[in-house]
PDB file of C-alpha atoms in Angstrom:
ATOM      1  CA  MET A  17     -26.168   4.309   9.496  1.00 42.00           C
ATOM      2  CA  THR A  18     -23.812   4.449   6.511  1.00 49.00           C
ATOM      3  CA  SER A  19     -20.483   2.896   5.626  1.00 53.00           C
ATOM      4  CA  GLN A  20     -18.057   4.220   3.075  1.00 57.00           C
ATOM      5  CA  ALA A  21     -14.396   3.835   2.232  1.00 59.00           C
ATOM      6  CA  PRO A  22     -12.272   6.361   4.156  1.00 70.00           C
ATOM      7  CA  ALA A  23     -10.689   9.247   2.297  1.00 88.00           C
ATOM      8  CA  LEU A  24      -7.496   8.180   0.555  1.00 95.00           C
ATOM      9  CA  VAL A  25      -4.257   9.585   2.004  1.00 97.00           C
ATOM     10  CA  VAL A  26      -0.977   8.258   0.594  1.00 98.00           C
ATOM     11  CA  GLY A  27       2.474   8.988   1.988  1.00 98.00           C
ATOM     12  CA  PHE A  28       5.662   8.840  -0.075  1.00 98.00           C
ATOM     13  CA  ASP A  29       9.307   8.766   0.858  1.00 97.00           C
ATOM     14  CA  LEU A  30      11.479  11.143  -1.172  1.00 97.00           C
ATOM     15  CA  ASP A  31      15.054   9.934  -1.764  1.00 95.00           C
ATOM     16  CA  MET A  32      15.187   7.011  -4.218  1.00 95.00           C
ATOM     17  CA  THR A  33      11.402   6.690  -4.113  1.00 97.00           C
ATOM     18  CA  LEU A  34      10.273   9.840  -5.911  1.00 98.00           C
ATOM     19  CA  ILE A  35      13.659  11.311  -6.859  1.00 97.00           C
ATOM     20  CA  ASP A  36      17.066   9.941  -7.866  1.00 96.00           C
ATOM     21  CA  THR A  37      19.170  11.594  -5.197  1.00 94.00           C
ATOM     22  CA  VAL A  38      22.414   9.797  -6.063  1.00 94.00           C
ATOM     23  CA  PRO A  39      24.010  12.390  -8.406  1.00 94.00           C
ATOM     24  CA  GLY A  40      23.264  15.330  -6.112  1.00 94.00           C
ATOM     25  CA  PHE A  41      24.239  13.528  -2.939  1.00 93.00           C
ATOM     26  CA  ALA A  42      27.489  12.328  -4.514  1.00 94.00           C
ATOM     27  CA  ALA A  43      28.400  15.800  -5.751  1.00 95.00           C
ATOM     28  CA  THR A  44      27.676  17.328  -2.348  1.00 95.00           C
ATOM     29  CA  LEU A  45      29.651  14.651  -0.534  1.00 95.00           C
ATOM     30  CA  GLN A  46      32.651  15.234  -2.816  1.00 95.00           C
ATOM     31  CA  ALA A  47      32.463  18.989  -2.189  1.00 96.00           C
ATOM     32  CA  LEU A  48      32.273  18.422   1.564  1.00 96.00           C
ATOM     33  CA  GLY A  49      35.195  15.994   1.456  1.00 95.00           C
ATOM     34  CA  ALA A  50      37.286  18.496  -0.459  1.00 95.00           C
ATOM     35  CA  GLU A  51      36.666  21.142   2.212  1.00 95.00           C
ATOM     36  CA  LEU A  52      37.380  18.777   5.108  1.00 95.00           C
ATOM     37  CA  GLY A  53      40.252  16.929   3.496  1.00 95.00           C
ATOM     38  CA  VAL A  54      38.389  13.622   3.811  1.00 94.00           C
ATOM     39  CA  ALA A  55      38.175  11.058   1.015  1.00 94.00           C
ATOM     40  CA  PHE A  56      34.623   9.842   1.525  1.00 94.00           C
ATOM     41  CA  PRO A  57      33.810   6.506  -0.222  1.00 94.00           C
ATOM     42  CA  VAL A  58      31.148   8.157  -2.360  1.00 93.00           C
ATOM     43  CA  VAL A  59      29.998   5.076  -4.285  1.00 91.00           C
ATOM     44  CA  GLU A  60      29.567   3.068  -1.105  1.00 90.00           C
ATOM     45  CA  LEU A  61      27.761   5.858   0.739  1.00 90.00           C
ATOM     46  CA  THR A  62      25.302   6.452  -2.096  1.00 89.00           C
ATOM     47  CA  ARG A  63      24.474   2.780  -2.563  1.00 82.00           C
ATOM     48  CA  LYS A  64      21.752   2.789   0.116  1.00 77.00           C
ATOM     49  CA  LEU A  65      20.501   6.313   0.614  1.00 83.00           C
ATOM     50  CA  GLY A  66      17.869   6.930   3.226  1.00 77.00           C
ATOM     51  CA  PRO A  67      19.467   6.880   6.684  1.00 81.00           C
ATOM     52  CA  PRO A  68      19.976  10.225   8.442  1.00 85.00           C
ATOM     53  CA  LEU A  69      23.044  12.128   7.288  1.00 88.00           C
ATOM     54  CA  ASP A  70      24.814  11.996  10.653  1.00 89.00           C
ATOM     55  CA  LEU A  71      24.658   8.193  10.574  1.00 89.00           C
ATOM     56  CA  ILE A  72      26.134   8.179   7.071  1.00 90.00           C
ATOM     57  CA  LEU A  73      29.016  10.443   8.096  1.00 93.00           C
ATOM     58  CA  GLU A  74      29.627   8.868  11.495  1.00 92.00           C
ATOM     59  CA  PRO A  75      32.115   6.152  10.422  1.00 92.00           C
ATOM     60  CA  HIS A  76      34.283   8.678   8.619  1.00 93.00           C
ATOM     61  CA  LEU A  77      34.549  11.636  11.021  1.00 93.00           C
ATOM     62  CA  ALA A  78      35.410  12.301  14.633  1.00 94.00           C
ATOM     63  CA  ALA A  79      32.372  12.545  16.888  1.00 94.00           C
ATOM     64  CA  ASP A  80      32.744  16.285  17.453  1.00 94.00           C
ATOM     65  CA  ALA A  81      33.034  16.910  13.708  1.00 94.00           C
ATOM     66  CA  ILE A  82      29.796  15.220  12.694  1.00 94.00           C
ATOM     67  CA  GLY A  83      27.436  18.041  13.680  1.00 94.00           C
ATOM     68  CA  PRO A  84      29.349  20.811  11.879  1.00 95.00           C
ATOM     69  CA  ALA A  85      29.883  18.552   8.841  1.00 95.00           C
ATOM     70  CA  THR A  86      26.158  17.799   8.689  1.00 95.00           C
ATOM     71  CA  ASP A  87      25.318  21.505   8.749  1.00 95.00           C
ATOM     72  CA  ARG A  88      27.872  22.249   6.039  1.00 95.00           C
ATOM     73  CA  PHE A  89      26.616  19.385   3.874  1.00 95.00           C
ATOM     74  CA  ARG A  90      23.115  20.863   3.957  1.00 95.00           C
ATOM     75  CA  GLU A  91      24.473  24.247   2.921  1.00 96.00           C
ATOM     76  CA  LEU A  92      26.470  22.772   0.044  1.00 96.00           C
ATOM     77  CA  TYR A  93      23.501  20.620  -0.993  1.00 96.00           C
ATOM     78  CA  VAL A  94      21.558  23.649  -2.205  1.00 96.00           C
ATOM     79  CA  ASP A  95      24.146  24.433  -4.911  1.00 95.00           C
ATOM     80  CA  HIS A  96      25.184  20.897  -5.805  1.00 95.00           C
ATOM     81  CA  ALA A  97      22.058  18.768  -5.610  1.00 95.00           C
ATOM     82  CA  ILE A  98      18.768  20.508  -6.323  1.00 96.00           C
ATOM     83  CA  SER A  99      19.096  21.115 -10.058  1.00 93.00           C
ATOM     84  CA  ALA A 100      21.033  17.876 -10.605  1.00 89.00           C
ATOM     85  CA  VAL A 101      18.395  15.554  -9.162  1.00 95.00           C
ATOM     86  CA  PRO A 102      15.569  14.245 -11.416  1.00 96.00           C
ATOM     87  CA  THR A 103      12.365  12.426 -10.613  1.00 98.00           C
ATOM     88  CA  LEU A 104      12.447   8.671 -10.918  1.00 97.00           C
ATOM     89  CA  PRO A 105      10.451   6.956 -13.687  1.00 97.00           C
ATOM     90  CA  GLY A 106       6.772   6.842 -12.805  1.00 98.00           C
ATOM     91  CA  ALA A 107       6.955   9.358  -9.951  1.00 98.00           C
ATOM     92  CA  VAL A 108       4.779  12.041 -11.540  1.00 98.00           C
ATOM     93  CA  ASP A 109       2.209   9.493 -12.707  1.00 98.00           C
ATOM     94  CA  ALA A 110       2.148   7.914  -9.244  1.00 98.00           C
ATOM     95  CA  LEU A 111       1.206  11.237  -7.668  1.00 98.00           C
ATOM     96  CA  ALA A 112      -1.370  11.830 -10.400  1.00 98.00           C
ATOM     97  CA  ALA A 113      -2.896   8.417  -9.673  1.00 98.00           C
ATOM     98  CA  VAL A 114      -3.575   9.474  -6.086  1.00 98.00           C
ATOM     99  CA  ARG A 115      -5.227  12.653  -7.340  1.00 97.00           C
ATOM    100  CA  ARG A 116      -7.478  10.682  -9.706  1.00 96.00           C
ATOM    101  CA  HIS A 117      -8.901   9.017  -6.628  1.00 95.00           C
ATOM    102  CA  ASP A 118      -9.361  12.399  -4.895  1.00 95.00           C
ATOM    103  CA  GLY A 119      -6.572  11.518  -2.485  1.00 97.00           C
ATOM    104  CA  ARG A 120      -4.189  13.611  -0.411  1.00 97.00           C
ATOM    105  CA  ILE A 121      -0.420  13.226  -0.826  1.00 98.00           C
ATOM    106  CA  LEU A 122       2.078  13.329   2.016  1.00 98.00           C
ATOM    107  CA  LEU A 123       5.854  13.544   1.720  1.00 98.00           C
ATOM    108  CA  VAL A 124       7.440  11.946   4.785  1.00 98.00           C
ATOM    109  CA  THR A 125      11.225  11.907   4.533  1.00 96.00           C
ATOM    110  CA  GLY A 126      14.401  11.729   6.551  1.00 93.00           C
ATOM    111  CA  LYS A 127      15.815  14.607   4.497  1.00 93.00           C
ATOM    112  CA  PHE A 128      16.402  18.068   5.972  1.00 93.00           C
ATOM    113  CA  ALA A 129      12.973  19.625   5.426  1.00 96.00           C
ATOM    114  CA  PRO A 130      14.078  22.878   3.703  1.00 96.00           C
ATOM    115  CA  ASN A 131      16.099  20.901   1.141  1.00 96.00           C
ATOM    116  CA  ALA A 132      13.233  18.474   0.638  1.00 96.00           C
ATOM    117  CA  GLN A 133      10.991  21.459  -0.053  1.00 97.00           C
ATOM    118  CA  ARG A 134      13.514  22.773  -2.580  1.00 97.00           C
ATOM    119  CA  HIS A 135      13.226  19.492  -4.482  1.00 97.00           C
ATOM    120  CA  VAL A 136       9.439  19.711  -4.362  1.00 98.00           C
ATOM    121  CA  ASP A 137       9.496  23.254  -5.724  1.00 97.00           C
ATOM    122  CA  HIS A 138      12.151  22.625  -8.379  1.00 97.00           C
ATOM    123  CA  LEU A 139      10.444  19.499  -9.728  1.00 97.00           C
ATOM    124  CA  ALA A 140       6.886  20.803  -9.169  1.00 97.00           C
ATOM    125  CA  LEU A 141       5.947  17.707  -7.184  1.00 97.00           C
ATOM    126  CA  ASP A 142       2.251  17.689  -6.326  1.00 96.00           C
ATOM    127  CA  VAL A 143       2.187  17.150  -2.554  1.00 97.00           C
ATOM    128  CA  ASP A 144      -0.077  18.495   0.180  1.00 97.00           C
ATOM    129  CA  GLN A 145       2.055  18.046   3.286  1.00 97.00           C
ATOM    130  CA  LEU A 146       5.795  17.695   3.846  1.00 98.00           C
ATOM    131  CA  THR A 147       7.363  16.283   6.991  1.00 97.00           C
ATOM    132  CA  GLY A 148      11.157  16.079   7.107  1.00 96.00           C
ATOM    133  CA  MET A 149      13.856  14.837   9.444  1.00 94.00           C
ATOM    134  CA  VAL A 150      11.982  11.650  10.384  1.00 95.00           C
ATOM    135  CA  TRP A 151      13.396   8.167  10.025  1.00 93.00           C
ATOM    136  CA  GLY A 152      12.222   4.585  10.472  1.00 94.00           C
ATOM    137  CA  VAL A 153       9.458   4.203  13.027  1.00 96.00           C
ATOM    138  CA  GLY A 154       9.633   7.964  13.541  1.00 96.00           C
ATOM    139  CA  LYS A 155       7.684   8.324  10.296  1.00 97.00           C
ATOM    140  CA  ALA A 156       4.666   6.695  11.916  1.00 98.00           C
ATOM    141  CA  ASP A 157       3.644   9.813  13.851  1.00 97.00           C
ATOM    142  CA  ALA A 158       3.285  11.889  10.673  1.00 97.00           C
ATOM    143  CA  LEU A 159       1.413   9.106   8.866  1.00 98.00           C
ATOM    144  CA  VAL A 160      -1.027   8.605  11.720  1.00 97.00           C
ATOM    145  CA  ARG A 161      -1.512  12.328  12.298  1.00 96.00           C
ATOM    146  CA  GLU A 162      -2.436  12.929   8.650  1.00 96.00           C
ATOM    147  CA  GLY A 163      -4.664   9.846   8.377  1.00 96.00           C
ATOM    148  CA  ALA A 164      -2.540   7.982   5.842  1.00 97.00           C
ATOM    149  CA  SER A 165      -3.563   4.478   4.786  1.00 96.00           C
ATOM    150  CA  VAL A 166      -0.596   3.754   2.469  1.00 98.00           C
ATOM    151  CA  TYR A 167       3.111   4.576   2.681  1.00 98.00           C
ATOM    152  CA  VAL A 168       5.426   4.134  -0.302  1.00 98.00           C
ATOM    153  CA  GLY A 169       9.182   3.832   0.181  1.00 98.00           C
ATOM    154  CA  ASP A 170      12.308   2.078  -1.028  1.00 96.00           C
ATOM    155  CA  HIS A 171      14.123   1.210   2.200  1.00 95.00           C
ATOM    156  CA  VAL A 172      13.563  -1.399   4.906  1.00 96.00           C
ATOM    157  CA  HIS A 173      13.255   1.438   7.406  1.00 95.00           C
ATOM    158  CA  ASP A 174      10.389   2.884   5.340  1.00 97.00           C
ATOM    159  CA  VAL A 175       8.676  -0.443   5.906  1.00 98.00           C
ATOM    160  CA  GLU A 176       9.254  -0.043   9.647  1.00 97.00           C
ATOM    161  CA  GLY A 177       7.564   3.354   9.573  1.00 97.00           C
ATOM    162  CA  ALA A 178       4.562   2.052   7.642  1.00 98.00           C
ATOM    163  CA  LEU A 179       4.084  -0.954   9.914  1.00 98.00           C
ATOM    164  CA  ALA A 180       4.439   1.179  13.055  1.00 98.00           C
ATOM    165  CA  ALA A 181       1.667   3.417  11.695  1.00 98.00           C
ATOM    166  CA  GLY A 182      -0.536   0.434  10.851  1.00 97.00           C
ATOM    167  CA  VAL A 183      -0.780   1.340   7.162  1.00 98.00           C
ATOM    168  CA  VAL A 184      -0.177  -0.571   3.946  1.00 98.00           C
ATOM    169  CA  SER A 185       3.542  -0.702   3.149  1.00 98.00           C
ATOM    170  CA  VAL A 186       4.324  -0.420  -0.569  1.00 98.00           C
ATOM    171  CA  SER A 187       8.001  -0.819  -1.481  1.00 98.00           C
ATOM    172  CA  VAL A 188       9.778  -0.012  -4.728  1.00 98.00           C
ATOM    173  CA  LEU A 189      13.092  -1.506  -5.842  1.00 97.00           C
ATOM    174  CA  THR A 190      14.619   1.802  -6.925  1.00 96.00           C
ATOM    175  CA  GLY A 191      16.660   2.199  -3.741  1.00 93.00           C
ATOM    176  CA  GLY A 192      19.290   0.006  -2.176  1.00 83.00           C
ATOM    177  CA  SER A 193      17.040  -2.541  -0.469  1.00 94.00           C
ATOM    178  CA  THR A 194      16.436  -5.832  -2.239  1.00 95.00           C
ATOM    179  CA  ARG A 195      13.110  -7.589  -2.673  1.00 97.00           C
ATOM    180  CA  ASP A 196      14.094 -10.226  -0.123  1.00 98.00           C
ATOM    181  CA  GLU A 197      15.159  -7.582   2.406  1.00 97.00           C
ATOM    182  CA  LEU A 198      11.920  -5.657   1.988  1.00 98.00           C
ATOM    183  CA  LEU A 199       9.775  -8.773   2.292  1.00 98.00           C
ATOM    184  CA  ALA A 200      11.713  -9.882   5.352  1.00 98.00           C
ATOM    185  CA  ALA A 201      11.043  -6.461   6.890  1.00 98.00           C
ATOM    186  CA  GLY A 202       7.312  -7.109   6.457  1.00 98.00           C
ATOM    187  CA  THR A 203       6.298  -4.972   3.492  1.00 98.00           C
ATOM    188  CA  HIS A 204       2.910  -5.808   2.009  1.00 98.00           C
ATOM    189  CA  VAL A 205       3.715  -5.014  -1.629  1.00 98.00           C
ATOM    190  CA  VAL A 206       6.901  -4.870  -3.692  1.00 98.00           C
ATOM    191  CA  LEU A 207       6.896  -3.055  -7.041  1.00 98.00           C
ATOM    192  CA  ASP A 208       9.787  -2.845  -9.476  1.00 98.00           C
ATOM    193  CA  SER A 209       9.262   0.920  -9.716  1.00 97.00           C
ATOM    194  CA  LEU A 210       6.604   3.600  -9.349  1.00 98.00           C
ATOM    195  CA  GLU A 211       5.603   2.903 -12.942  1.00 98.00           C
ATOM    196  CA  GLU A 212       3.616  -0.017 -11.513  1.00 98.00           C
ATOM    197  CA  PHE A 213       1.987   2.059  -8.781  1.00 98.00           C
ATOM    198  CA  PRO A 214      -1.059   3.509 -10.621  1.00 98.00           C
ATOM    199  CA  ALA A 215      -2.381   0.066 -11.557  1.00 98.00           C
ATOM    200  CA  TRP A 216      -1.755  -1.212  -8.028  1.00 98.00           C
ATOM    201  CA  LEU A 217      -3.538   1.801  -6.535  1.00 97.00           C
ATOM    202  CA  ASP A 218      -6.556   1.348  -8.812  1.00 97.00           C
ATOM    203  CA  ASP A 219      -6.933  -2.242  -7.588  1.00 96.00           C
ATOM    204  CA  HIS A 220      -6.361  -1.215  -3.969  1.00 95.00           C
ATOM    205  CA  VAL A 221      -8.995   1.528  -4.061  1.00 94.00           C
ATOM    206  CA  LEU A 222     -11.473  -0.808  -5.743  1.00 91.00           C
ATOM    207  CA  ASP A 223     -10.914  -3.363  -2.979  1.00 88.00           C
ATOM    208  CA  LEU A 224     -11.526  -0.688  -0.337  1.00 87.00           C
ATOM    209  CA  ARG A 225     -14.725   0.482  -1.989  1.00 85.00           C
ATOM    210  CA  LEU A 226     -16.027  -3.043  -2.431  1.00 86.00           C
ATOM    211  CA  ALA A 227     -15.317  -3.737   1.230  1.00 86.00           C
ATOM    212  CA  ALA A 228     -17.230  -0.596   2.228  1.00 85.00           C
ATOM    213  CA  LEU A 229     -20.130  -1.586  -0.043  1.00 87.00           C
ATOM    214  CA  GLU A 230     -20.266  -5.078   1.439  1.00 87.00           C
ATOM    215  CA  GLU A 231     -20.266  -3.657   4.964  1.00 88.00           C
ATOM    216  CA  ARG A 232     -23.205  -1.376   4.067  1.00 91.00           C
ATOM    217  CA  LEU A 233     -25.098  -4.305   2.559  1.00 89.00           C
ATOM    218  CA  ARG A 234     -24.547  -6.361   5.702  1.00 90.00           C
ATOM    219  CA  GLN A 235     -25.991  -3.501   7.723  1.00 91.00           C
ATOM    220  CA  LEU A 236     -29.137  -3.530   5.577  1.00 90.00           C
ATOM    221  CA  GLY A 237     -29.605  -7.280   5.764  1.00 89.00           C
ATOM    222  CA  SER A 238     -31.822  -7.555   2.667  1.00 90.00           C
ATOM    223  CA  VAL A 239     -32.190  -5.321  -0.377  1.00 89.00           C
ATOM    224  CA  LEU A 240     -34.287  -4.559  -3.417  1.00 91.00           C
ATOM    225  CA  VAL A 241     -31.918  -3.483  -6.197  1.00 89.00           C
ATOM    226  CA  ALA A 242     -33.262  -1.132  -8.865  1.00 87.00           C
ATOM    227  CA  PHE A 243     -31.657  -3.000 -11.745  1.00 85.00           C
ATOM    228  CA  SER A 244     -31.275  -1.188 -15.052  1.00 78.00           C
ATOM    229  CA  GLY A 245     -29.035  -3.830 -16.568  1.00 77.00           C
ATOM    230  CA  GLY A 246     -26.133  -1.385 -16.772  1.00 80.00           C
ATOM    231  CA  ALA A 247     -22.684  -1.849 -15.299  1.00 85.00           C
ATOM    232  CA  ASP A 248     -23.284   0.017 -12.019  1.00 86.00           C
ATOM    233  CA  SER A 249     -26.483  -1.739 -11.028  1.00 86.00           C
ATOM    234  CA  ALA A 250     -25.067  -5.096 -12.205  1.00 87.00           C
ATOM    235  CA  LEU A 251     -22.074  -4.643  -9.906  1.00 87.00           C
ATOM    236  CA  LEU A 252     -24.380  -3.717  -7.021  1.00 90.00           C
ATOM    237  CA  LEU A 253     -26.625  -6.706  -7.652  1.00 89.00           C
ATOM    238  CA  ALA A 254     -23.687  -9.118  -7.819  1.00 89.00           C
ATOM    239  CA  ALA A 255     -22.176  -7.643  -4.640  1.00 87.00           C
ATOM    240  CA  ALA A 256     -25.499  -7.957  -2.836  1.00 88.00           C
ATOM    241  CA  VAL A 257     -25.821 -11.625  -3.784  1.00 89.00           C
ATOM    242  CA  ARG A 258     -22.233 -12.345  -2.769  1.00 90.00           C
ATOM    243  CA  THR A 259     -22.676 -10.610   0.575  1.00 89.00           C
ATOM    244  CA  LEU A 260     -26.258 -11.462   1.555  1.00 88.00           C
ATOM    245  CA  GLY A 261     -27.166 -14.552  -0.466  1.00 91.00           C
ATOM    246  CA  VAL A 262     -29.941 -14.843  -3.059  1.00 89.00           C
ATOM    247  CA  ASP A 263     -32.683 -15.260  -0.443  1.00 90.00           C
ATOM    248  CA  ASN A 264     -32.126 -11.708   0.752  1.00 91.00           C
ATOM    249  CA  VAL A 265     -31.887  -9.992  -2.628  1.00 90.00           C
ATOM    250  CA  LEU A 266     -34.553  -9.004  -5.133  1.00 90.00           C
ATOM    251  CA  ALA A 267     -34.060  -7.135  -8.403  1.00 89.00           C
ATOM    252  CA  ALA A 268     -36.574  -4.826 -10.024  1.00 88.00           C
ATOM    253  CA  THR A 269     -36.495  -3.478 -13.569  1.00 83.00           C
ATOM    254  CA  GLY A 270     -39.189  -0.986 -14.528  1.00 76.00           C
ATOM    255  CA  TYR A 271     -40.618  -1.673 -17.984  1.00 69.00           C
ATOM    256  CA  SER A 272     -41.807   1.249 -20.065  1.00 63.00           C
ATOM    257  CA  ASP A 273     -41.472   2.557 -23.598  1.00 59.00           C
ATOM    258  CA  SER A 274     -38.087   4.051 -22.622  1.00 58.00           C
ATOM    259  CA  LEU A 275     -36.605   0.553 -22.237  1.00 56.00           C
ATOM    260  CA  PRO A 276     -36.401  -1.196 -25.653  1.00 59.00           C
ATOM    261  CA  ALA A 277     -37.508  -4.822 -25.678  1.00 59.00           C
ATOM    262  CA  ASP A 278     -34.113  -6.012 -26.950  1.00 59.00           C
ATOM    263  CA  GLU A 279     -32.459  -4.597 -23.813  1.00 59.00           C
ATOM    264  CA  ARG A 280     -34.709  -6.502 -21.436  1.00 64.00           C
ATOM    265  CA  ASP A 281     -33.503 -10.050 -22.005  1.00 68.00           C
ATOM    266  CA  PRO A 282     -29.818  -9.436 -21.112  1.00 77.00           C
ATOM    267  CA  ALA A 283     -30.849  -7.898 -17.781  1.00 77.00           C
ATOM    268  CA  ARG A 284     -33.197 -10.794 -17.084  1.00 82.00           C
ATOM    269  CA  ASP A 285     -30.523 -13.325 -18.024  1.00 85.00           C
ATOM    270  CA  PHE A 286     -27.933 -11.667 -15.794  1.00 87.00           C
ATOM    271  CA  ALA A 287     -30.266 -11.776 -12.792  1.00 85.00           C
ATOM    272  CA  ALA A 288     -31.154 -15.393 -13.551  1.00 89.00           C
ATOM    273  CA  ASP A 289     -27.474 -16.343 -13.716  1.00 88.00           C
ATOM    274  CA  LEU A 290     -27.076 -14.928 -10.214  1.00 89.00           C
ATOM    275  CA  GLY A 291     -30.160 -16.848  -9.033  1.00 89.00           C
ATOM    276  CA  VAL A 292     -32.021 -13.610  -8.219  1.00 89.00           C
ATOM    277  CA  ASP A 293     -35.759 -13.141  -8.778  1.00 87.00           C
ATOM    278  CA  LEU A 294     -36.480 -10.211 -11.087  1.00 86.00           C
ATOM    279  CA  VAL A 295     -39.736  -8.262 -10.888  1.00 87.00           C
ATOM    280  CA  THR A 296     -40.695  -6.075 -13.820  1.00 81.00           C
ATOM    281  CA  PRO A 297     -43.321  -3.524 -12.791  1.00 73.00           C
ATOM    282  CA  GLY A 298     -44.805  -1.414 -15.569  1.00 62.00           C
ATOM    283  CA  PRO A 299     -45.914   2.208 -15.328  1.00 56.00           C
ATOM    284  CA  THR A 300     -49.466   1.323 -14.205  1.00 49.00           C
ATOM    285  CA  ARG A 301     -48.413  -1.263 -11.615  1.00 47.00           C
ATOM    286  CA  TRP A 302     -45.684   0.666  -9.785  1.00 43.00           C
ATOM    287  CA  THR A 303     -47.477   2.711  -7.114  1.00 44.00           C
ATOM    288  CA  GLY A 304     -46.329   5.274  -4.608  1.00 42.00           C
ATOM    289  CA  ARG A 305     -47.121   2.825  -1.853  1.00 37.00           C
ATOM    290  CA  ALA A 306     -44.838   0.195  -3.373  1.00 37.00           C
ATOM    291  CA  ILE A 307     -41.994   2.671  -3.720  1.00 37.00           C
ATOM    292  CA  ALA A 308     -42.353   3.600  -0.056  1.00 35.00           C
ATOM    293  CA  ARG A 309     -41.771   0.041   1.136  1.00 35.00           C
ATOM    294  CA  THR A 310     -38.460  -0.804   2.756  1.00 38.00           C
ATOM    295  CA  PRO A 311     -36.121  -3.087   0.790  1.00 41.00           C
ATOM    296  CA  ALA A 312     -36.671  -5.928   3.251  1.00 42.00           C
ATOM    297  CA  ASN A 313     -40.488  -5.692   3.156  1.00 40.00           C
ATOM    298  CA  ALA A 314     -40.528  -5.280  -0.610  1.00 40.00           C
ATOM    299  CA  ALA A 315     -38.454  -8.403  -1.070  1.00 42.00           C
ATOM    300  CA  THR A 316     -40.659 -10.393   1.338  1.00 39.00           C
ATOM    301  CA  SER A 317     -43.889  -9.151  -0.248  1.00 38.00           C
ATOM    302  CA  ALA A 318     -42.702  -9.912  -3.778  1.00 38.00           C
ATOM    303  CA  ARG A 319     -41.720 -13.440  -2.843  1.00 39.00           C
ATOM    304  CA  ARG A 320     -45.071 -14.124  -1.157  1.00 36.00           C
ATOM    305  CA  SER A 321     -46.926 -12.997  -4.259  1.00 34.00           C
TER     306      SER A 321
END
């Protein structure tokens, strides 16, 4: 039986999370208003981007005009918004951070999917899966279906989607929602921008891997740690002591001519600081029979001797 951290899958919102949609949205809205003879309050409507377009237009148009205006906006958007919209600071590095951890990247957005894809292509955003035209709790289906464990957004309704999916909600302050609003909505993490995301993700992944390691150690019950004195085996030894207690952990460092004498004391001291017994078999004492023992029996036998 084994336990390991699940594969990392991170979802991102698009508008005002990865890209600064304001200039393109404003230009498109002005072009639409000019065609319809409507003076849209552009500054107000671009202050909190994220809601579906029909909801944005609803207060300013007759009910039967909203559908046609939405379709026309999406047509105009191609010429007015794609080339004018840049990535937000830290966006590219945030995606790269997921890749460094061998993760998959989802784009889950309320934007019209073909226009979202145009942004992805124009800006060469590194994403694996794009789901468009979903909003609020509606984002949960895509996150669950793709096995996401984190969703990053800028709006309180992005938080709703993350919580509905049962994943970690990470919010950035690059959109219109304030820190207090995001926290009140239940987000788990608030970052000033995606520039802070790589460091957060590194810590998050480490926590997941440590949790998986501790679960595996609990399954074993007692362990013999082959302790070289290096960073990896030191981390394993410390985790074993923290999880199982010193009575269920034994360390072993094989002594031979390949291990200089001046490297032996630090390893011994580290084990002693943890309260762990350290056995130091040499090349003539370490037998095939001893190697074949289970960690639990080896620890018990060593203590009895």
